[in-house]
Coordinates of C-alpha atoms and ligand atoms in Angstrom, one line a residue:
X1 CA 83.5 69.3 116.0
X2 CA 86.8 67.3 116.0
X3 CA 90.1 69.6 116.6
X4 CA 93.3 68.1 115.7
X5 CA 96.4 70.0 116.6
X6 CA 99.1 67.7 114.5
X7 CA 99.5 66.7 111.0
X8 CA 99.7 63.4 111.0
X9 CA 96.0 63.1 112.8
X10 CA 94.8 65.4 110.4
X11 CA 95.9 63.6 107.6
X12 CA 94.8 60.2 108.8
X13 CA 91.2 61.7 109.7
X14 CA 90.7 62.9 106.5
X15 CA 92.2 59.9 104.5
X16 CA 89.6 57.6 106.3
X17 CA 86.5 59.8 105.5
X18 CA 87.9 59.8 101.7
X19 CA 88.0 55.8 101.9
X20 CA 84.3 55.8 103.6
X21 CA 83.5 57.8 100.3
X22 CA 83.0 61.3 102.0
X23 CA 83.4 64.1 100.0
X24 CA 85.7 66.7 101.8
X25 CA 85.1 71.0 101.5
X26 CA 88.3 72.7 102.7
X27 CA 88.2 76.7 103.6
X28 CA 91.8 77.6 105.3
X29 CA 91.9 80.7 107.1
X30 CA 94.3 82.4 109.3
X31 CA 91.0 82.7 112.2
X32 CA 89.6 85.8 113.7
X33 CA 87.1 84.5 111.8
X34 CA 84.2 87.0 110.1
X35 CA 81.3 86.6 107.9
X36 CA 83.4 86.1 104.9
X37 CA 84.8 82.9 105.8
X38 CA 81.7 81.8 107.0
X39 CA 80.2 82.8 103.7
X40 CA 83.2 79.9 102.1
X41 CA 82.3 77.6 105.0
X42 CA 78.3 77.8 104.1
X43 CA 79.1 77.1 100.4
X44 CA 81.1 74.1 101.3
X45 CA 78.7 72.4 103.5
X46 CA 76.4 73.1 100.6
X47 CA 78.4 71.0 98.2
X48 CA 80.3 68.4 100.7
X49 CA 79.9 65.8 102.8
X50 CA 82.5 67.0 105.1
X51 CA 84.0 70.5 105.7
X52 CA 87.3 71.1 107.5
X53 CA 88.2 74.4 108.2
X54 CA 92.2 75.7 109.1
X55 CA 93.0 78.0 110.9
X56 CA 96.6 78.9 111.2
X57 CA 98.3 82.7 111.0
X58 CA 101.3 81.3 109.0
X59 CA 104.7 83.4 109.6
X60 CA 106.3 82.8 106.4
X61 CA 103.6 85.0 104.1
X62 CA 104.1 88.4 106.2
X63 CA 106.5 90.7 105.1
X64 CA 106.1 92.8 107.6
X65 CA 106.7 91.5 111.1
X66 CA 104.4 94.2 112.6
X67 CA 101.7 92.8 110.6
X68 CA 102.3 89.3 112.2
X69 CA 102.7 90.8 115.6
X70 CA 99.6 93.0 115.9
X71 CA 97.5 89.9 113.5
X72 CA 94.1 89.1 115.4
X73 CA 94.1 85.8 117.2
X74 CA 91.3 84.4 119.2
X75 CA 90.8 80.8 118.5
X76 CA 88.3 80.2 121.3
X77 CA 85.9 82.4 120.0
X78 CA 86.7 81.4 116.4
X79 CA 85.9 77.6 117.9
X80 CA 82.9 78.7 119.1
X81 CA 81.8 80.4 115.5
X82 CA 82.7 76.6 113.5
X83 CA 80.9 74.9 116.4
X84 CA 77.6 77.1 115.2
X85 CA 78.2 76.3 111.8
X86 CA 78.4 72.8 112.1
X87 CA 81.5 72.5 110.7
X88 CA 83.5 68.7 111.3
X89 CA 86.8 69.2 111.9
X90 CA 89.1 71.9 112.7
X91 CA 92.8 71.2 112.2
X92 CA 94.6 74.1 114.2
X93 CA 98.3 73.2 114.5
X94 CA 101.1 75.5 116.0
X95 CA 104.3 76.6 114.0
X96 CA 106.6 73.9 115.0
X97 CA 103.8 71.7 113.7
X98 CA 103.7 73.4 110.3
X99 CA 107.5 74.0 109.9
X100 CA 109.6 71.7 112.1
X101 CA 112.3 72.7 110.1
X102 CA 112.4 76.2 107.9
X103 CA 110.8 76.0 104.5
X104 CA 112.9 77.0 101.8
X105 CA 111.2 76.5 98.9
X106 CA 110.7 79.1 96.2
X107 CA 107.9 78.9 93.8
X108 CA 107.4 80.6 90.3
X109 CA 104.0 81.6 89.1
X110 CA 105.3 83.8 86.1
X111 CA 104.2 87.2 86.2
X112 CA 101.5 86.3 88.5
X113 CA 103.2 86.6 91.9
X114 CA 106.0 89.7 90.4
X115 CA 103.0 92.4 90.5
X116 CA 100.5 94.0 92.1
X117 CA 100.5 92.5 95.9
X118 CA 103.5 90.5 94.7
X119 CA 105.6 93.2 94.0
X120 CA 104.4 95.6 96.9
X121 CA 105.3 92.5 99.3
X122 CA 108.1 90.7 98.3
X123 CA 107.9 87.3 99.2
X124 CA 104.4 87.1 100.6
X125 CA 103.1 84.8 97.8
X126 CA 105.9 82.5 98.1
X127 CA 104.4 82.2 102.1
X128 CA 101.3 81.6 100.8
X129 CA 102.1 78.7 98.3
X130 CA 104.2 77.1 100.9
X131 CA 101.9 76.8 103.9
X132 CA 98.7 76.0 100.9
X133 CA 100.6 73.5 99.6
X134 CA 101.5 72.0 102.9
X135 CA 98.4 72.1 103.7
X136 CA 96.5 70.8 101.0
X137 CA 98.8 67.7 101.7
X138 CA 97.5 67.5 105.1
X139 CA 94.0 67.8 103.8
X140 CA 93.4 66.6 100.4
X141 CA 90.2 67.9 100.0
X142 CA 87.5 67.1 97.0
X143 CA 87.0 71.4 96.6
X144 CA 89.1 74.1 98.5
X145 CA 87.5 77.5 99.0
X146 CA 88.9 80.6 98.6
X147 CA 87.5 84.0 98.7
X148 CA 87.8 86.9 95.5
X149 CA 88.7 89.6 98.4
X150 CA 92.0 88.4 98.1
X151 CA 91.7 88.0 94.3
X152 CA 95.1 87.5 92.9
X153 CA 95.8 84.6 96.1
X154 CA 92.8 82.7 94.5
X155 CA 94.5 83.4 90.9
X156 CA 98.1 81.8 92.3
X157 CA 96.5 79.2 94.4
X158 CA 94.8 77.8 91.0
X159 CA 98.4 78.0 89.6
X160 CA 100.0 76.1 92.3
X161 CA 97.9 73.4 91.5
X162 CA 98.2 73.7 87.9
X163 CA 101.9 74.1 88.3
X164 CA 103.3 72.1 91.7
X165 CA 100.4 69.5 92.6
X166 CA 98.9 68.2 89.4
X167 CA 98.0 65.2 90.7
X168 CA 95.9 66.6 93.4
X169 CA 92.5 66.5 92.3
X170 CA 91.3 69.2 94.1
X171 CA 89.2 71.8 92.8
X172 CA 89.4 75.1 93.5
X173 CA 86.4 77.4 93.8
X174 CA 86.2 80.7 94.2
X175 CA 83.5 82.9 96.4
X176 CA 82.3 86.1 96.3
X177 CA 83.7 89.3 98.6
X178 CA 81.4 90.0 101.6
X179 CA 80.8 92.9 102.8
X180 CA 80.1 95.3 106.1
X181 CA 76.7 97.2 105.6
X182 CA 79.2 100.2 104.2
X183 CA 80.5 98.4 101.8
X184 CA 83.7 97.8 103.4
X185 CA 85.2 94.7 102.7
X186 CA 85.0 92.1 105.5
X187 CA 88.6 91.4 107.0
X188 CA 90.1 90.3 110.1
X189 CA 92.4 93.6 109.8
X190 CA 89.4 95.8 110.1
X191 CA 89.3 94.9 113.9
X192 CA 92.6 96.6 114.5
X193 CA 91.0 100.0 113.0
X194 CA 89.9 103.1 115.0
X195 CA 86.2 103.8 114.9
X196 CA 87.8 106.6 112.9
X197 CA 89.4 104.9 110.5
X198 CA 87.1 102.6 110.2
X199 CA 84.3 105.0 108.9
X200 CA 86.8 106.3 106.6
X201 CA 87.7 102.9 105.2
X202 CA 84.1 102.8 103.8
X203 CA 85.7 105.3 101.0
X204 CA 87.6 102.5 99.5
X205 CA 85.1 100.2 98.3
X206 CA 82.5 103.7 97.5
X207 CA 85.0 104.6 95.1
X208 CA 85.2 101.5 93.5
X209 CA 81.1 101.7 93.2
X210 CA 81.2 104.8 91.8
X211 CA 84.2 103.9 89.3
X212 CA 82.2 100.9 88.0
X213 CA 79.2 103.4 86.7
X214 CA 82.0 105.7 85.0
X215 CA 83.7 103.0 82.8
X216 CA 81.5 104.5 79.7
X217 CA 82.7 108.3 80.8
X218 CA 86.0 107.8 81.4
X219 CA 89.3 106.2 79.6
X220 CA 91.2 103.9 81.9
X221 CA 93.9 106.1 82.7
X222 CA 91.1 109.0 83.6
X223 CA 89.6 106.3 86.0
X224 CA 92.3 104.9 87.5
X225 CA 93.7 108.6 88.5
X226 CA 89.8 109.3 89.5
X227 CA 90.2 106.0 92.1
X228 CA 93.4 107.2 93.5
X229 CA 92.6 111.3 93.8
X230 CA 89.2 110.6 95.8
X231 CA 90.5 108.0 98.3
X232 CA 93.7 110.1 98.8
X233 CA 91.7 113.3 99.5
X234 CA 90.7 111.4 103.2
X235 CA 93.3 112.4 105.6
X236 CA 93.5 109.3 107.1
X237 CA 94.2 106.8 103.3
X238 CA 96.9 106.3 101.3
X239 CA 96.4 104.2 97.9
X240 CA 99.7 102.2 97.4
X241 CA 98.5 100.6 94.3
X242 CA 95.1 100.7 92.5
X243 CA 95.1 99.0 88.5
X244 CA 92.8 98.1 85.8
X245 CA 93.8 94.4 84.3
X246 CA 92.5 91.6 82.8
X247 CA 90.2 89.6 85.3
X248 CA 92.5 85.8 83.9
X249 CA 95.8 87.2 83.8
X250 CA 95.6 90.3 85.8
X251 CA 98.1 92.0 83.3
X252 CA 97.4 96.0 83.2
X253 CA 94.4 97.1 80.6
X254 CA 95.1 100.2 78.7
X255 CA 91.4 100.6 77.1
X256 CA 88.2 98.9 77.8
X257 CA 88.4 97.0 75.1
X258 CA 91.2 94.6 75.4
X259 CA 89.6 92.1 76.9
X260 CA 85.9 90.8 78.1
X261 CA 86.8 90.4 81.9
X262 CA 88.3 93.6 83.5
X263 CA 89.1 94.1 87.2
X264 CA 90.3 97.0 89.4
X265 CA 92.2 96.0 92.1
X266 CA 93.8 98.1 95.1
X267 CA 95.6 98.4 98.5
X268 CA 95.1 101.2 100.4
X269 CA 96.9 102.2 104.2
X270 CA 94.0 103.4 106.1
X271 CA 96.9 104.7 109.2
X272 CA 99.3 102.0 109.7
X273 CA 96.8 98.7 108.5
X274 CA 97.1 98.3 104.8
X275 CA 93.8 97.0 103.0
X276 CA 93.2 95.8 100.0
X277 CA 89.6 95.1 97.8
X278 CA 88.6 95.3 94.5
X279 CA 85.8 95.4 92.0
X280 CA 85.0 93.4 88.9
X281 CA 83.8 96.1 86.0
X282 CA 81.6 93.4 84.0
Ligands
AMP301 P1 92.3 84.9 105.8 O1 91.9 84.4 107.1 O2 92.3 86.4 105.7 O3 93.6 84.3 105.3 O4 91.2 84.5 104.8 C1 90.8 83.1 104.6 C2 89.9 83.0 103.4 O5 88.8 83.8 103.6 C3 90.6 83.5 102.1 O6 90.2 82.6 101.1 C4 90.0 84.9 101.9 O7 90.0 85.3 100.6 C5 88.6 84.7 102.5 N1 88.0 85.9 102.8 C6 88.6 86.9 103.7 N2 87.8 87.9 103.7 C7 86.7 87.7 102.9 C8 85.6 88.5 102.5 N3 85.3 89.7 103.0 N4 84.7 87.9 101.6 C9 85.0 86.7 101.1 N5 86.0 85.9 101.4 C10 86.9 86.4 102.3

């Protein structure tokens, strides 16, 4: 596997496969890598030439500077994972690489980035379109992968395309959640769970299971307060958000049906580590 560390070698590397013809898969990640990114890594070796993989835990989309602090980082052992995959090239830069200078721009996805995780943390989005879009620079793929566990990221990456890069022809393809045997799903914030909490983050996604065989039993206010009372009766979760919207728009549903595509999405502090999944009802 070839490493590069700084833009500009990045960028050339992946210029001169695109000029040999090479198509080029893209899956960025922020490392302590799992089965679900290697689930976006397998599909892009499937449909590529090439696959490049990022890793990079970018400051600017945290919030919470506790998060960033305490965020998994093992890049030798995430190395070792890409090696096993056969993945081509790993571009791993530091900050100072990624933002010599402070990035100040602010982006505007509508509604899309004002609710749900955009509204419980301000600003995060904005990180996340600033370090993509730097990145997709860098590495101007043929396909970029992103997973559905973070659903509405995949939602506003499509839209910073759409709305900031239109002449990057870059396709962006979504890929299912994984999951731990439990049902929990995979994330590099499960690590820093005790085994307690751990076994009772497996209520999250249980709930959501059981809330997609109720949809014909319940309204969507009865199953949204059904979602919430079972995973708060664990002593150890908190729900900080779970709602029913439309799977394109991810505007709030108030009956079944408003629209075809209907997803429940939720974040939930299992202690101090806040998680989020959710569960497509059709
Ligand atoms: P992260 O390293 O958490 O920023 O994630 C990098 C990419 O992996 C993002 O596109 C995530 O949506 C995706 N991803 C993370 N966890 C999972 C999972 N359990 N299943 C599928 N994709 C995932």
């Amino acid at each position: 596997m070839e490493i590069y560390k700084t833009r500009q070698e990045a960028n050339q590397r992946i210029n001169d496969l695109k000029k040999q013809g090479k198509t080029i898969g893209f899956v960025p990640t922020m490392g302590a890598l799992h089965e679900g990114h290697l689930s976006l890594i397998r599909c892009s070796k499937k449909d590529n030439d090439i696959t490049a993989v990022s890793i990079f835990v970018n400051p600017t989309q945290f919030n919470d500077p506790r998060d960033l602090e305490r965020y998994p980082r093992m890049l030798d052992k995430d190395i070792e994972k890409l090696e096993a995959e056969g993945v081509d090239i790993l571009f791993a830069p530091d900050e100072k690489e990624m933002y010599p200078e402070p990035d100040t721009r602010q982006f505007d996805f509508g509604h899309l980035d004002k609710i749900l995780e955009g509204k419980h943390r301000p600003g995060h989005f904005n990180g996340v379109a600033q370090v993509v879009s730097k990145l997709f620079e860098i590495i101007p793929a043929t396909r970029a992968y992103f997973g559905k566990k973070d659903y509405q990221q995949y939602l506003i990456i499509r839209e910073l395309v759409r709305r900031y890069m239109p002449d990057l022809d870059i396709e962006i393809i979504p890929c299912p959640i994984v999951r731990e045997k439990d049902g929990l799903a995979m994330s590099s914030r499960n690590l820093l769970l005790t085994p307690e909490q751990r076994r009772s983050a497996a209520l999250i996604s249980q709930t959501l299971f059981r809330a997609r065989e109720l949809t014909d039993l319940m309204t969507v206010d009865e199953l949204k307060q059904f979602v919430i009372d079972t995973i708060n009766q664990s002593p150890h979760l908190r729900v900080e958000y779970f709602e029913i919207a439309d799977a394109e728009t991810l505007l709030p549903i108030e009956s079944w049906d408003e629209t075809d595509r209907k997803i429940g999405l939720i974040a939930v502090y299992c202690g101090e580590i806040r998680l989020i999944d959710n569960i497509e009802f059709n």
